[in-house]
Coordinates of N, CA and C in Angstrom, one line a residue:
X1 N 90.4 69.8 61.3 CA 89.6 70.7 62.6 C 90.6 72.2 61.7
X2 N 89.5 72.8 61.9 CA 90.4 74.2 61.6 C 90.1 74.8 63.2
X3 N 91.3 75.3 62.5 CA 91.9 76.5 63.3 C 90.7 77.4 64.3
X4 N 89.5 78.1 64.2 CA 88.4 78.5 64.8 C 87.9 77.2 65.9
X5 N 88.0 76.2 65.0 CA 87.1 75.2 66.5 C 88.4 74.5 67.1
X6 N 89.5 75.0 66.2 CA 91.0 74.4 67.5 C 90.4 75.7 68.2
X7 N 90.4 77.0 68.5 CA 90.6 78.3 69.2 C 89.5 77.9 70.1
X8 N 87.9 77.7 69.6 CA 86.7 78.1 70.5 C 86.8 76.7 71.0
X9 N 87.3 75.3 70.7 CA 88.0 74.4 72.0 C 88.6 74.7 73.2
X10 N 89.7 75.0 72.9 CA 90.4 75.8 74.2 C 90.1 76.8 74.8
X11 N 89.2 77.4 74.4 CA 88.9 78.7 75.4 C 87.6 78.1 76.2
X12 N 86.7 76.9 75.6 CA 85.6 76.6 76.2 C 86.7 75.7 77.6
X13 N 87.9 74.6 77.4 CA 88.5 74.0 78.0 C 88.9 74.8 79.3
X14 N 89.2 76.4 78.9 CA 90.0 76.8 79.7 C 88.7 77.8 81.1
X15 N 87.5 77.9 80.2 CA 86.5 78.6 80.6 C 86.2 77.9 82.0
X16 N 86.2 76.8 82.0 CA 85.6 76.1 83.4 C 87.3 76.3 84.4
X17 N 88.4 76.6 84.2 CA 88.8 76.8 85.3 C 89.4 78.4 85.7
X18 N 88.4 79.7 84.8 CA 88.4 80.6 85.2 C 87.8 81.2 86.7
X19 N 86.9 80.7 86.9 CA 86.6 80.6 88.8 C 87.9 80.5 89.3
X20 N 88.0 79.1 89.4 CA 89.4 78.9 90.3 C 90.2 79.9 90.1
X21 N 90.6 79.9 89.2 CA 92.0 81.1 88.5 C 91.7 82.7 89.3
X22 N 90.4 83.2 89.1 CA 89.7 84.4 89.5 C 90.4 84.1 91.6
X23 N 89.8 83.4 91.9 CA 89.9 82.9 93.4 C 91.2 83.3 94.0
X24 N 91.7 82.4 93.3 CA 93.4 82.2 93.7 C 94.2 83.4 93.3
X25 N 93.9 84.2 92.6 CA 94.7 85.3 92.4 C 93.7 86.6 93.1
X26 N 93.3 86.6 94.0 CA 92.8 87.6 94.5 C 93.3 88.4 95.0
X27 N 93.4 89.5 95.2 CA 94.7 90.4 96.1 C 94.6 90.6 97.6
X28 N 95.1 90.0 98.3 CA 95.4 90.0 99.7 C 95.2 88.6 100.1
X29 N 95.9 87.6 99.3 CA 96.3 86.1 99.6 C 97.2 85.8 100.2
X30 N 97.1 85.4 101.2 CA 98.5 85.6 102.4 C 98.3 83.8 103.0
X31 N 99.4 83.7 103.4 CA 100.1 82.4 103.9 C 99.0 82.1 104.3
X32 N 98.2 82.9 105.5 CA 96.9 81.6 106.0 C 95.9 81.5 105.3
X33 N 95.8 82.3 104.2 CA 95.0 81.7 103.4 C 95.0 80.4 102.4
X34 N 96.6 80.5 101.8 CA 97.5 79.0 101.5 C 97.3 78.5 102.6
X35 N 97.3 78.3 103.8 CA 97.3 77.4 104.7 C 96.0 76.4 104.7
X36 N 94.7 77.9 105.0 CA 94.0 76.9 104.8 C 93.3 76.2 103.3
X37 N 93.4 76.2 102.4 CA 93.9 75.3 101.0 C 94.1 73.8 101.2
X38 N 95.5 74.3 102.2 CA 96.6 73.3 102.0 C 95.6 72.4 102.9
X39 N 94.8 72.4 104.3 CA 94.2 72.1 105.0 C 93.0 71.5 104.3
X40 N 92.3 71.9 103.7 CA 90.8 71.7 102.3 C 91.8 70.2 102.1
X41 N 92.7 70.0 101.0 CA 93.0 69.8 100.2 C 93.6 68.5 100.9
X42 N 94.3 68.4 101.8 CA 95.1 67.3 102.3 C 96.3 67.2 102.1
X43 N 97.0 68.5 101.0 CA 98.1 68.5 100.6 C 98.9 70.0 100.8
X44 N 100.2 70.1 100.3 CA 100.7 71.4 100.7 C 100.7 72.1 99.3
X45 N 99.7 73.5 99.3 CA 99.3 74.0 98.1 C 100.0 75.5 98.2
X46 N 101.0 75.9 98.3 CA 101.2 77.0 98.3 C 102.2 77.6 96.9
X47 N 101.6 79.1 96.7 CA 102.9 79.8 95.3 C 104.1 79.5 95.3
X48 N 104.5 79.5 94.2 CA 106.1 79.1 94.5 C 106.2 79.7 93.0
X49 N 107.8 80.2 92.2 CA 108.1 80.5 91.1 C 107.2 79.3 90.1
X50 N 106.8 79.6 88.9 CA 107.0 78.7 88.2 C 105.3 77.7 88.3
X51 N 104.4 78.4 89.5 CA 102.9 78.0 90.3 C 102.8 79.0 89.1
X52 N 101.6 77.7 88.4 CA 100.8 77.6 87.6 C 99.5 77.7 87.6
X53 N 98.5 78.2 86.3 CA 97.0 77.2 86.4 C 97.1 76.2 85.9
X54 N 98.6 75.4 85.0 CA 98.4 74.1 84.9 C 99.0 73.4 85.9
X55 N 99.3 73.7 87.0 CA 100.4 73.1 88.0 C 98.7 72.9 88.9
X56 N 97.7 74.2 89.2 CA 96.8 74.0 90.2 C 95.5 72.9 89.5
X57 N 95.7 73.2 87.8 CA 94.9 72.0 87.6 C 95.3 70.6 87.6
X58 N 96.5 70.5 87.4 CA 97.5 69.3 88.1 C 97.2 68.6 89.4
X59 N 96.7 69.7 90.2 CA 97.1 69.4 91.5 C 95.8 69.2 92.5
X60 N 94.4 68.8 91.5 CA 93.1 69.1 91.4 C 92.2 69.7 91.7
X61 N 92.8 71.0 92.2 CA 92.4 72.1 92.9 C 90.4 72.5 92.4
X62 N 90.5 72.4 91.4 CA 89.2 72.6 90.7 C 87.8 71.6 91.2
X63 N 88.4 70.7 92.4 CA 86.8 70.4 92.9 C 86.2 71.1 94.0
X64 N 87.3 71.8 94.5 CA 87.0 72.0 95.8 C 86.9 74.1 95.5
X65 N 86.6 74.1 94.1 CA 86.0 75.5 93.3 C 85.6 76.5 94.4
X66 N 84.3 75.8 95.0 CA 83.9 77.0 95.3 C 84.2 77.3 96.9
X67 N 84.6 76.5 97.8 CA 85.8 76.7 99.0 C 87.3 77.6 98.3
X68 N 87.4 77.9 97.6 CA 88.7 78.7 96.7 C 88.2 79.8 96.8
X69 N 87.1 79.6 96.2 CA 85.7 81.3 95.9 C 85.9 81.7 97.3
X70 N 85.6 80.6 97.9 CA 84.9 81.9 99.1 C 86.3 81.9 99.9
X71 N 87.1 81.5 100.0 CA 88.7 81.6 100.8 C 89.2 83.0 100.2
X72 N 89.0 83.1 98.8 CA 89.4 84.1 97.7 C 88.6 85.5 98.3
X73 N 87.6 85.3 98.0 CA 86.9 86.6 98.8 C 86.7 87.4 100.1
X74 N 87.0 86.2 100.9 CA 88.0 85.9 102.5 C 89.2 87.1 101.9
X75 N 90.0 86.5 101.9 CA 90.8 87.1 101.5 C 91.3 88.7 100.7
X76 N 89.9 89.0 99.9 CA 90.0 89.8 100.1 C 89.2 91.0 100.2
X77 N 88.2 90.7 100.8 CA 87.8 91.6 101.8 C 88.9 92.0 103.0
X78 N 89.2 91.3 103.1 CA 90.2 91.5 104.4 C 91.3 92.1 104.3
X79 N 91.7 92.2 102.8 CA 92.8 92.9 102.2 C 91.8 94.4 101.9
X80 N 91.0 94.4 101.2 CA 90.3 95.9 101.1 C 90.4 96.4 102.6
X81 N 89.8 95.8 103.9 CA 89.7 96.6 105.4 C 91.2 97.2 105.5
X82 N 92.2 96.0 105.6 CA 93.9 96.3 105.8 C 93.8 97.7 105.3
X83 N 93.4 97.7 104.2 CA 93.7 99.0 103.2 C 93.7 100.3 103.9
X84 N 92.1 100.2 103.7 CA 91.5 101.4 104.8 C 92.2 101.8 105.7
X85 N 92.4 100.6 106.1 CA 92.9 101.2 108.0 C 94.1 101.8 107.4
X86 N 95.1 101.1 106.5 CA 96.6 102.1 106.8 C 96.0 103.4 106.2
X87 N 95.3 103.6 105.1 CA 94.9 104.9 104.7 C 94.2 105.9 105.8
X88 N 93.3 105.3 106.4 CA 93.1 106.1 108.0 C 94.5 106.9 108.7
X89 N 95.1 105.5 109.4 CA 96.2 105.9 110.1 C 97.3 106.6 109.5
X90 N 97.5 106.3 108.1 CA 97.7 107.6 107.7 C 97.3 109.1 108.0
X91 N 96.2 109.1 107.3 CA 95.2 110.5 107.9 C 96.1 111.2 108.7
X92 N 96.0 110.3 110.1 CA 95.7 110.7 111.8 C 97.3 111.3 112.1
X93 N 98.4 110.5 111.1 CA 99.6 110.5 111.4 C 99.9 112.2 111.6
X94 N 99.2 112.7 110.8 CA 100.1 114.3 110.2 C 98.8 115.6 111.5
X95 N 98.1 115.0 112.1 CA 97.8 115.6 112.8 C 97.5 115.9 113.8
X96 N 97.8 117.1 114.2 CA 98.5 118.1 115.5 C 97.2 118.6 116.0
X97 N 96.9 118.3 117.3 CA 96.0 118.4 118.5 C 96.7 120.8 118.7
X98 N 95.7 121.0 118.7 CA 96.3 122.6 119.2 C 95.5 122.8 120.8
X99 N 96.6 123.2 121.8 CA 96.2 123.4 123.8 C 96.9 124.5 123.3
X100 N 95.9 125.0 123.7 CA 95.8 126.0 124.4 C 95.4 126.3 126.1
X101 N 96.1 127.6 126.6 CA 96.0 127.6 128.0 C 94.7 128.3 128.1
X102 N 94.3 127.3 129.4 CA 92.4 128.1 128.9 C 92.2 129.3 130.8
X103 N 91.7 130.7 129.7 CA 92.3 131.7 130.7 C 91.6 131.7 132.5
X104 N 92.5 132.3 133.0 CA 92.2 132.0 134.8 C 91.8 130.9 134.9
X105 N 92.6 129.7 134.9 CA 93.2 128.3 135.4 C 94.2 127.8 134.7
X106 N 94.6 126.2 135.4 CA 95.1 126.0 134.5 C 95.2 124.7 134.2
X107 N 94.4 124.9 134.0 CA 93.5 124.1 133.0 C 93.9 124.1 131.1
X108 N 94.0 123.3 130.4 CA 94.3 123.8 128.8 C 93.3 123.3 127.8
X109 N 92.5 123.8 127.1 CA 91.5 123.2 125.8 C 91.8 123.3 124.9
X110 N 91.1 122.4 123.9 CA 91.6 121.5 122.5 C 91.1 123.0 121.9
X111 N 92.1 123.3 120.9 CA 92.0 124.7 119.8 C 91.6 123.7 118.1
X112 N 91.1 124.3 116.9 CA 91.1 124.2 116.2 C 90.9 122.5 115.6
X113 N 89.1 122.2 116.6 CA 89.2 121.2 115.6 C 88.1 120.3 115.3
X114 N 88.0 121.3 114.2 CA 86.9 121.6 113.2 C 87.7 120.2 112.2
X115 N 89.2 120.8 111.5 CA 88.9 119.6 110.7 C 89.6 118.4 111.3
X116 N 89.7 118.5 112.8 CA 89.9 117.0 113.1 C 88.5 115.9 112.8
X117 N 87.2 117.1 113.7 CA 86.2 116.1 113.5 C 85.6 115.9 112.2
X118 N 86.3 116.9 111.3 CA 85.7 116.3 110.2 C 86.6 115.3 109.6
X119 N 87.3 114.8 109.9 CA 88.4 113.7 110.0 C 87.9 112.0 110.4
X120 N 87.5 112.9 111.6 CA 86.7 111.3 112.9 C 85.6 111.3 112.3
X121 N 84.7 112.9 111.8 CA 83.0 111.9 110.6 C 83.6 111.2 109.7
X122 N 84.6 111.5 109.1 CA 84.7 111.0 107.7 C 85.3 109.3 108.1
X123 N 86.1 109.2 109.0 CA 86.4 107.7 108.8 C 85.0 107.0 109.6
X124 N 83.9 107.6 111.1 CA 83.3 106.7 111.3 C 82.6 106.3 110.1
X125 N 81.9 107.4 108.7 CA 81.5 106.9 107.7 C 81.6 106.1 106.9
X126 N 82.9 105.3 106.9 CA 83.7 104.6 106.2 C 83.7 103.1 106.5
X127 N 83.4 103.0 108.4 CA 83.4 102.0 108.6 C 82.3 101.5 109.2

């Protein structure tokens, strides 16, 4: 077998595992997602130093590829939401309300609300 044919054979073999590899490497995979995989598989599946694609293949995770894709997508979507919420929270940390005494009363009014309203509108549109 020549080099080109060997490389093609290796790539073709690897292709069958790409969906599983991508699913398990999605940002946001946390302990709760690995616990769901563990429950589905019936044995512990959790990354550790040295946890590789070969480990996943040897564990037989490919047979639950669709489930792994669902878990990976769920983890990724949760990650996006958590990231966006963190960004929103950070934006609100430096917001200060201006409070002015109302003329002729013991009440106060909030002033300078335009930047606050703009930020609130922006965050409402993002959710």
